[in-house]
XYZ file of C-alpha atoms in Angstrom:
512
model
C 135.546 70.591 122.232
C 136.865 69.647 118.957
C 135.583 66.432 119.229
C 132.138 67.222 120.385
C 131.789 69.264 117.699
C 132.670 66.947 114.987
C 130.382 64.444 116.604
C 127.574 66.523 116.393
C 128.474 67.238 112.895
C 128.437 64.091 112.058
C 124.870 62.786 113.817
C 123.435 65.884 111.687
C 124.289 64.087 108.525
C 123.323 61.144 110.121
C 119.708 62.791 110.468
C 120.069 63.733 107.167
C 121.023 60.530 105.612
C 117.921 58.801 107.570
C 115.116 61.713 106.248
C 116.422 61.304 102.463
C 116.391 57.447 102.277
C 112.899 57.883 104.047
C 111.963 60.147 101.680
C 112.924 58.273 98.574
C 111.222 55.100 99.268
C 108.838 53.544 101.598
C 111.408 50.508 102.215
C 112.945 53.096 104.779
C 110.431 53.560 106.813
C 111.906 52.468 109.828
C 114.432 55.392 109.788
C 111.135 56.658 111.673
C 112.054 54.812 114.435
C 115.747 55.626 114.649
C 114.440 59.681 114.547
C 112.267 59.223 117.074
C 114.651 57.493 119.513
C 116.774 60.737 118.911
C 114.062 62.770 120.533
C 115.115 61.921 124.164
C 116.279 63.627 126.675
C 119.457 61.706 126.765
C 120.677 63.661 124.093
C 121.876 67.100 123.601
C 119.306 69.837 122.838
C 120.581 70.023 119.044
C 120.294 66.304 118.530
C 116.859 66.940 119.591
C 115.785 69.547 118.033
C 117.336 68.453 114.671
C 115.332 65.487 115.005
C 112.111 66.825 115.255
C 112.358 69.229 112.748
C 113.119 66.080 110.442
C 109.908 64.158 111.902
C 108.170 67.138 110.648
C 109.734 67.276 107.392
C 109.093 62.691 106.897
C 105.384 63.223 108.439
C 104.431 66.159 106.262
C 105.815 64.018 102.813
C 103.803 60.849 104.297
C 100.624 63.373 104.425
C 100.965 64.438 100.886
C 101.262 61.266 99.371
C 98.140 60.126 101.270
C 99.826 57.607 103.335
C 98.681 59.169 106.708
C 95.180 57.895 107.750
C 93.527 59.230 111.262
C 90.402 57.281 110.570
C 88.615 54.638 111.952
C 90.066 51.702 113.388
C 90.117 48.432 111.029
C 88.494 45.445 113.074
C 91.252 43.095 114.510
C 89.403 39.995 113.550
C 89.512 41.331 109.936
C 92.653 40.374 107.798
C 94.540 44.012 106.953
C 96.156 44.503 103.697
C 99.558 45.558 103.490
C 99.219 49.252 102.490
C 96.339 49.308 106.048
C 99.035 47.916 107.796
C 101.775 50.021 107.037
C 99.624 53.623 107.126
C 98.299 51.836 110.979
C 102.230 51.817 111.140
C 102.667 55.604 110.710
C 100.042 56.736 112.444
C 101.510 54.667 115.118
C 105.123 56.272 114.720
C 103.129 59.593 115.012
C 101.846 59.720 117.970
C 105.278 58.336 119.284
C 107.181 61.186 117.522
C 104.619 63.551 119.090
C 105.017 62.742 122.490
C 109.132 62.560 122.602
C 108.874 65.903 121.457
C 106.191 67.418 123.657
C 108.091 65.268 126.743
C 111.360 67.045 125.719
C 109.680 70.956 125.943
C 112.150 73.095 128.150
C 112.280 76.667 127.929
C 115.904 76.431 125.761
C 114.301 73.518 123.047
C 110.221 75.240 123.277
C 111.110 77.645 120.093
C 112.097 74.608 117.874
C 109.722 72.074 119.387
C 107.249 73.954 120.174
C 107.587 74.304 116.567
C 107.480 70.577 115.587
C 104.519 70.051 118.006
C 102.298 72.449 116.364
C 102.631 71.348 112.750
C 102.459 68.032 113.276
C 98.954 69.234 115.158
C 98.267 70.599 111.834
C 99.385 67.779 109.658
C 96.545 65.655 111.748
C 94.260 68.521 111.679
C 94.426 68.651 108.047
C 94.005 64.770 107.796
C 91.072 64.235 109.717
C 88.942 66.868 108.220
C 88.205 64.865 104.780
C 85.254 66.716 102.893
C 82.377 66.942 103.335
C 83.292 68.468 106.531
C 80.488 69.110 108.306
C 82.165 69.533 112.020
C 85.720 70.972 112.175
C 88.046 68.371 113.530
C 91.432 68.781 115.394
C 93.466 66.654 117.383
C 92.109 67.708 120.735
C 93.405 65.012 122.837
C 96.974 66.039 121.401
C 96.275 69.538 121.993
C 95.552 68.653 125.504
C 98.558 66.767 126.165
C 100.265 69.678 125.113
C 99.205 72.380 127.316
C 99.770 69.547 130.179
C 102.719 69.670 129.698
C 102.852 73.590 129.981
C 100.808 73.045 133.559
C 103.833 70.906 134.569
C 106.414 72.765 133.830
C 108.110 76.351 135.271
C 105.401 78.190 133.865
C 107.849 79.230 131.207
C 106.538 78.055 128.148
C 103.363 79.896 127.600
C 105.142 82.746 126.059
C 106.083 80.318 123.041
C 102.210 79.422 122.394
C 101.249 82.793 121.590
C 103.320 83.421 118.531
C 100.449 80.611 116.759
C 97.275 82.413 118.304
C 97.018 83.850 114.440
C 95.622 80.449 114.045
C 92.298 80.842 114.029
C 91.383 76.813 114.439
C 94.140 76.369 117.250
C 93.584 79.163 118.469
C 89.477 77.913 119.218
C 91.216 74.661 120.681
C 93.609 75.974 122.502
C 91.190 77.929 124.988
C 89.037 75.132 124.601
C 91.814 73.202 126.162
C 92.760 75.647 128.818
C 89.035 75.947 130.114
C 89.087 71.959 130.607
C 92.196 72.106 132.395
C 91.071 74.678 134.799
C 87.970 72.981 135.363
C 89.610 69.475 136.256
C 93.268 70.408 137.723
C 94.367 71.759 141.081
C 96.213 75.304 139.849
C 98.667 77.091 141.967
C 99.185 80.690 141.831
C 102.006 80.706 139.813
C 100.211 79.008 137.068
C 97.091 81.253 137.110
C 99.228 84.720 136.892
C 100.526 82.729 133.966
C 97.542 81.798 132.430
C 96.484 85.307 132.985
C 98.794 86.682 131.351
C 98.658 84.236 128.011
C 94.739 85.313 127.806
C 95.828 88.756 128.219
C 97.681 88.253 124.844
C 94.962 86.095 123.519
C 92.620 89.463 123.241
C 95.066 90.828 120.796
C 94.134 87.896 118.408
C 90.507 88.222 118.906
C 88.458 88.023 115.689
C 86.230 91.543 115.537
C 84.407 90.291 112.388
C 84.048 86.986 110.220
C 86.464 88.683 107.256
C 89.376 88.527 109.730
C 88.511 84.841 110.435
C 90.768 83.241 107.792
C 93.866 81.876 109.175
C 93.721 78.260 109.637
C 96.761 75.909 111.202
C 95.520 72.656 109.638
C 94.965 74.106 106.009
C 97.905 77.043 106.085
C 99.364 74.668 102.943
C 95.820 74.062 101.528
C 94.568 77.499 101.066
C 92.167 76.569 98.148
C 90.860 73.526 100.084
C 90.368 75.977 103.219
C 88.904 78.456 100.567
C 85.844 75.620 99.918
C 85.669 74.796 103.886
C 84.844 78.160 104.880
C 82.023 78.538 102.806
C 80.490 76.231 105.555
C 78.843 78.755 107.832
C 78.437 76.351 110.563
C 82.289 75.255 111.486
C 82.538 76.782 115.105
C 86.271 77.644 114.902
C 85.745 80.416 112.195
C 82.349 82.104 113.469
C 83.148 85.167 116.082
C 80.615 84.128 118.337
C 81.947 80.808 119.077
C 85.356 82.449 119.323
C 84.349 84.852 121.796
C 82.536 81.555 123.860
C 85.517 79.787 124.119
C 87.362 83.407 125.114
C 84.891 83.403 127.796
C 84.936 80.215 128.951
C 88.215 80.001 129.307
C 88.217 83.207 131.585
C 85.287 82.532 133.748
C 86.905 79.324 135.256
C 90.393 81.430 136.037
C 87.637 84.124 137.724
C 86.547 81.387 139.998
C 89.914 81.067 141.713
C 90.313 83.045 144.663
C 92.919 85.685 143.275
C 96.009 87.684 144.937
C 95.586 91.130 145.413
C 97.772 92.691 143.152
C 96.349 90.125 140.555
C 93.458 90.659 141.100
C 94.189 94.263 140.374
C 96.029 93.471 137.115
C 93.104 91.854 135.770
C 90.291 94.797 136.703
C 92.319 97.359 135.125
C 92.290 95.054 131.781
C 88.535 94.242 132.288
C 87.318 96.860 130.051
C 89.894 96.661 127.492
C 90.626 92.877 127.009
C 87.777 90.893 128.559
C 84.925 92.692 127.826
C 84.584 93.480 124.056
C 85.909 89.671 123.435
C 83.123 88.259 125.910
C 79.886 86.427 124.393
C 77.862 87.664 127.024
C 79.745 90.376 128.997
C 77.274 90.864 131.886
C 78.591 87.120 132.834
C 81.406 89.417 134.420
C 78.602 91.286 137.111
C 79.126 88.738 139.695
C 82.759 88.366 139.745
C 82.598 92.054 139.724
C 80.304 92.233 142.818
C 82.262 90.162 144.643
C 85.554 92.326 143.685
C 83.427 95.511 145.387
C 83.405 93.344 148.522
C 87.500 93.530 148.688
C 87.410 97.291 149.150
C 89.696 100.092 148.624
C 91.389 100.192 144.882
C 90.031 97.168 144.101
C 86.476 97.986 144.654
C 86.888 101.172 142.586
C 88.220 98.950 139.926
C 85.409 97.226 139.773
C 82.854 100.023 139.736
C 84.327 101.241 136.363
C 83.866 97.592 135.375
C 80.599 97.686 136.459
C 80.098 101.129 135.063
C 80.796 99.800 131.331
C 78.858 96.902 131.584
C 75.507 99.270 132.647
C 76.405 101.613 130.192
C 77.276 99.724 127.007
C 75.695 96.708 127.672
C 72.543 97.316 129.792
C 73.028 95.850 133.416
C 71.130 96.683 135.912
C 73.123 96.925 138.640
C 70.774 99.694 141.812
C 73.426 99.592 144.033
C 75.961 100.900 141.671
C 75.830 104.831 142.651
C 75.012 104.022 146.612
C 78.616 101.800 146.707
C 80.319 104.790 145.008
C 78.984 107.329 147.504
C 79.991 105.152 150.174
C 83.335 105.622 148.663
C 83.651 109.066 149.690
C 85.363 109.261 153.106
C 87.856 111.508 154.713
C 90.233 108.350 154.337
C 90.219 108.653 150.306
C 92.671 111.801 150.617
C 95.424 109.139 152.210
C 95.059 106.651 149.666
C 97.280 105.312 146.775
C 93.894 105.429 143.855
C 93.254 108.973 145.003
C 93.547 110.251 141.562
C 92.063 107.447 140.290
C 89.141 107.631 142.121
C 88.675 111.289 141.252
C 88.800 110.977 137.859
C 86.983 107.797 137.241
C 84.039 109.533 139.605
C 83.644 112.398 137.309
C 83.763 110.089 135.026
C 80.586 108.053 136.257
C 78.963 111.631 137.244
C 78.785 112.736 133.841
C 76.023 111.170 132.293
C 72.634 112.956 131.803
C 71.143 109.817 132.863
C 71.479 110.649 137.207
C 68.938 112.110 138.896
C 69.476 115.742 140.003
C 69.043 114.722 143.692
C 71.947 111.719 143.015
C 73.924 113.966 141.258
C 73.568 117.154 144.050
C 73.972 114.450 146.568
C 77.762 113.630 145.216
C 78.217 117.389 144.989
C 77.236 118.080 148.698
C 79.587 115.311 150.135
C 81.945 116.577 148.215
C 82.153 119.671 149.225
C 81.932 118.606 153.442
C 85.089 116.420 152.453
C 86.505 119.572 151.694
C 86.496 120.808 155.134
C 88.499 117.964 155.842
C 91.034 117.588 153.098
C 94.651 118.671 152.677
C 94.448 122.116 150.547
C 95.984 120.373 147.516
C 93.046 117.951 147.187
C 90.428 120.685 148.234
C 92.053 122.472 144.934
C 90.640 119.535 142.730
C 87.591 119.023 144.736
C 86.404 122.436 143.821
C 87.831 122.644 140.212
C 85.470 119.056 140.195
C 82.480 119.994 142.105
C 82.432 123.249 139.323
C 82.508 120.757 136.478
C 79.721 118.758 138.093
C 77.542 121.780 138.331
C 78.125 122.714 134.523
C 77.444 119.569 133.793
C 74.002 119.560 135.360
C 72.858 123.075 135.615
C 69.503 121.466 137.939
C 71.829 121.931 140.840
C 72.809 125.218 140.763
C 69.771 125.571 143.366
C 72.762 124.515 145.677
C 74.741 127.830 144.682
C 71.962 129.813 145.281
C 69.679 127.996 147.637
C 66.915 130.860 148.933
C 67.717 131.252 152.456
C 65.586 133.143 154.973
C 65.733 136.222 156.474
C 65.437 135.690 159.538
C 68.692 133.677 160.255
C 67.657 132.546 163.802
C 65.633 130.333 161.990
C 68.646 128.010 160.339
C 69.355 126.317 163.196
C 71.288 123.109 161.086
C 72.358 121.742 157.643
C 69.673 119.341 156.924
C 72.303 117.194 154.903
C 72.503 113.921 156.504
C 76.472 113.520 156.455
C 75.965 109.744 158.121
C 73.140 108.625 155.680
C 74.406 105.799 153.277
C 71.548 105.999 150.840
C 72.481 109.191 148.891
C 68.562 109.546 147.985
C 67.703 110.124 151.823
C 70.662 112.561 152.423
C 68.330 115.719 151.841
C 71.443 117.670 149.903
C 68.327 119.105 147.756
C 67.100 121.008 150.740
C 70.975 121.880 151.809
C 73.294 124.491 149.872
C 77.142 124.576 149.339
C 78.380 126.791 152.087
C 81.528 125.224 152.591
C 82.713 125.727 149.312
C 81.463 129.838 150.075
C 83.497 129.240 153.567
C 86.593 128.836 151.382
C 86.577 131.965 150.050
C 88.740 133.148 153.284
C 91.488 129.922 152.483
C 94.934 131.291 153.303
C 95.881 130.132 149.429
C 94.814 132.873 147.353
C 94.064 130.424 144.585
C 91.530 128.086 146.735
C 89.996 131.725 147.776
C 89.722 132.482 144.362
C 88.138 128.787 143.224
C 85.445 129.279 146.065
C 84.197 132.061 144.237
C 80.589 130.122 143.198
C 79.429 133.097 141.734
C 81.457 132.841 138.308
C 81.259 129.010 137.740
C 83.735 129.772 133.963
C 84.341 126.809 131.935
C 84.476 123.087 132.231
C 87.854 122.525 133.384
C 90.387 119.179 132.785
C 91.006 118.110 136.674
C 93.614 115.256 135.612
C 96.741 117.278 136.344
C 95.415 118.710 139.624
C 94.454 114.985 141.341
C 97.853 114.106 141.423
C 99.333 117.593 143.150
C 100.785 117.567 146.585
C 101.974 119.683 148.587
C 105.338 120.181 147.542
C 103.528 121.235 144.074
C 101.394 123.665 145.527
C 104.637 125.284 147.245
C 106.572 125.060 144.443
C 104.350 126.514 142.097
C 103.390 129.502 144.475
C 107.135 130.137 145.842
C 109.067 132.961 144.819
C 111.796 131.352 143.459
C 109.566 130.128 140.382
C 108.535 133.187 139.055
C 110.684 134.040 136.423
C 112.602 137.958 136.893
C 114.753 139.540 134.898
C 118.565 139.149 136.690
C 119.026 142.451 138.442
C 122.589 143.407 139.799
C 122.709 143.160 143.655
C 125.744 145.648 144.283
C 127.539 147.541 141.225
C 129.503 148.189 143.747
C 132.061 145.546 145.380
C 131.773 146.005 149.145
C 134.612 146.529 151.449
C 133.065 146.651 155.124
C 130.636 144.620 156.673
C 128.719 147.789 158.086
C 128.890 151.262 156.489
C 130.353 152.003 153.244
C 128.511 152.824 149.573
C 124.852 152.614 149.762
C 124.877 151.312 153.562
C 121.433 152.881 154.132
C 121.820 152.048 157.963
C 123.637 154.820 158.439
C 121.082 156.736 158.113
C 119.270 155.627 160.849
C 121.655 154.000 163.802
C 124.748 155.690 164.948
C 128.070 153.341 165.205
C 130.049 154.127 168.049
């Protein structure tokens, strides 16, 4: 071990030795080459990483003296000068030192090449945008190689990238990269929870407004250059807009791959908080969230309340929206995992002055014949709910005190239509609540006491209540709860199982 060690120590100053001759004269300059065929993975991941952190450091002095050119390229029939020759010679060596370290990414060497990779993207970046700039430039075809590479690998390295999202310009790229490669590549699953998850990050980074918008890779060393550049209103990598296209871009072609369930899930409950205030144009999200309603059960609920913020911040017209939800109730909802969920997110959607009386007394009428059905626990929040809904729209309290006849003979049936789909057809205008009034008799005093229409009180927070069982209804109801003050049981010790001080059975049976 001994041994190793001292080797290692002494390739170090090895490395060392080659990056200061480099750096003191140009007659060195093929020191490049002896760095470069460090970067391998034949070597240990020190040697390796040690070696690309002193490309960096050669490539980055090259850049400042002007010696690194990413222009044109000279005509071959042309005779070159010396100084063309040698800078076709380092850009050369570049590329080469930027592909041993990309090929040598593994999730132990990523932090430190990862590292290299990404300033020697800037170094290039900063290069081939010589003023007047009148298009941003950046080494895309690098870039792309780059995120390749993450495509072939474990599906480990993505974490690393998004410590240099901050950078606005590779940042732009970056997504611009990602949308390409989703576009062109066969993905497997494992790669699209991945990529999921990176874009998920992404949104933290997300430029709100153009004064957050100055944070550039390529000119992090050149902020008075970068100062001049930006006063270019028409460089795409520093205007929101164009951020928020490549955002969406980006996510639309992951959308169009069929999705796991749980997935699927992960990315409808982050729809409204990471995809849709970074989208260009967030009703491009309606059909993917159509076709999410299809799936049923928690997923199609998820993708109401996307739908539900799209209509209501961003003006979709979507007719369907309140028939799908009141398809949505059945007796089956009190079984499943998104009860709560559902509950809350439909009071939610029922709360806007917006509905129709007859939509809104529609919901309320269903509602209250689930109730019939449901486990007392959930009939506790159904009430406590349907009470809320009728604050909230006073034009249905006809349904608390519908005008009935009196001659009773004459009500022969409910005119609610329980089986009718289209809640506009259900006739729950021409019906009343009498199964919430039925309630009033519940064998839980507190349900008897909710059914009490007559005294609707005040709005009431139904969050707690959607998640009660039975066991908390019990529980909260069972004597053992209540709190007492801790009486003494016998003052007395006992001495015989029958008879005795204050044996008051005695006094009625007679012990032979």
């Amino acid at each position: 071990m001994l041994f190793v060690s001292r080797k290692s120590n002494m390739k170090s100053l090895n490395i060392e030795k080659l990056v200061s001759d480099i750096l003191v004269s140009k007659k060195h300059a093929n020191n490049i080459v002896q760095l470069i065929s460090l970067i391998s993975l034949e070597h240990n991941s020190s040697d390796i990483e040690n070696a690309a952190l002193a490309c960096v450091r050669v490539f980055t002095k090259i850049s400042s003296d002007k010696d690194l050119s990413f222009g044109s390229q000279p005509n071959k029939l042309e005779k070159m000068s010396t100084e063309q020759e040698y800078r076709n010679w380092i850009k050369e060596r570049f590329s080469d030192a930027y592909s041993s370290i990309i090929n040598c990414l593994t999730p132990e060497t990523a932090p430190v090449l990862l590292k290299s990779a990404v300033e020697l993207l800037g170094i290039k970046g900063y290069n081939i945008n010589t003023p007047p700039v009148e298009r941003y430039m950046f080494p895309e075809k690098e870039l792309l190689n780059l995120i390749k590479i993450f495509t072939c690998s474990q599906n480990e390295l993505f974490q690393f990238l998004i410590t240099y999202m901050k950078f606005d310009d590779f940042r732009f790229f970056v997504l611009k990269a990602i949308a390409r490669i989703l576009s062109e590549s066969e993905i497997n699953t494992a790669f699209l929870k991945t990529v999921i998850k990176f874009l998920d990050s992404v949104a933290l980074y997300m430029p709100k407004d153009k004064e957050t918008l100055k944070n550039s890779l390529a000119f992090q060393q050149h902020k008075e250059e970068f100062e001049l550049l930006i006063q270019n209103d028409h460089l795409a990598p520093f205007i929101v807009f164009q951020q928020c296209k490549q955002f969406t871009a980006a996510w639309l072609q992951v959308l169009k791959f069929p999705l796991p369930k749980r997935l699927h899930k992960e990315v409808l409950i982050n729809l409204h908080k990471n995809l849709i205030p970074n989208f260009s144009q967030p009703r491009l999200l309606a059909d993917f969230l159509t076709k999410s309603y299809q799936h049923g059960g928690g997923v199609a609920l998820l993708a109401l309340q996307g739908l539900f913020v799209l209509m209501l911040e961003h003006n979709l017209e979507y007719p369907e929206f309140y028939k799908n939800l009141y398809g949505m109730l059945h007796p089956r909802i009190f079984e499943a995992k998104y009860r709560a969920r559902f509950f809350h997110h439909l009071e939610l959607f029922l709360s806007t002055t917006y509905i129709p009386a007859y939509m809104v007394a529609a919901f309320v009428k269903k509602m209250s014949r689930l109730c019939l059905l449901a486990p007392p626990p959930c009939t506790k929040s159904m009430i406590f709910l349907i009470k809320n809904l009728l604050l909230k729209h006073p034009s249905i309290c006809e349904l608390v005190n519908y005008p009935i006849s009196q001659n009773k003979e004459k009500i022969k049936s409910d005119p609610f239509q329980e089986s009718e789909e289209d809640p506009a057809k259900c006739n729950a205008t021409k019906s009343s609540l009498w199964e919430i009034a039925a309630f009033s008799h519940h064998y839980n005093p507190d349900i008897a006491k909710l059914a009490n229409t007559k005294c609707l009180g005040q709005e009431k927070d139904v969050s707690e209540l959607l998640e009660m069982d039975f066991y908390d209804m019990l529980h909260k109801d069972s004597f053992l709860c209540n709190t007492h003050p801790n009486y003494t049981m016998n003052h007395v010790h006992p001495t015989h199982l029958m008879g005795g001080y204050e044996d008051s059975v005695l006094e009625f049976w007679k012990i032979d």
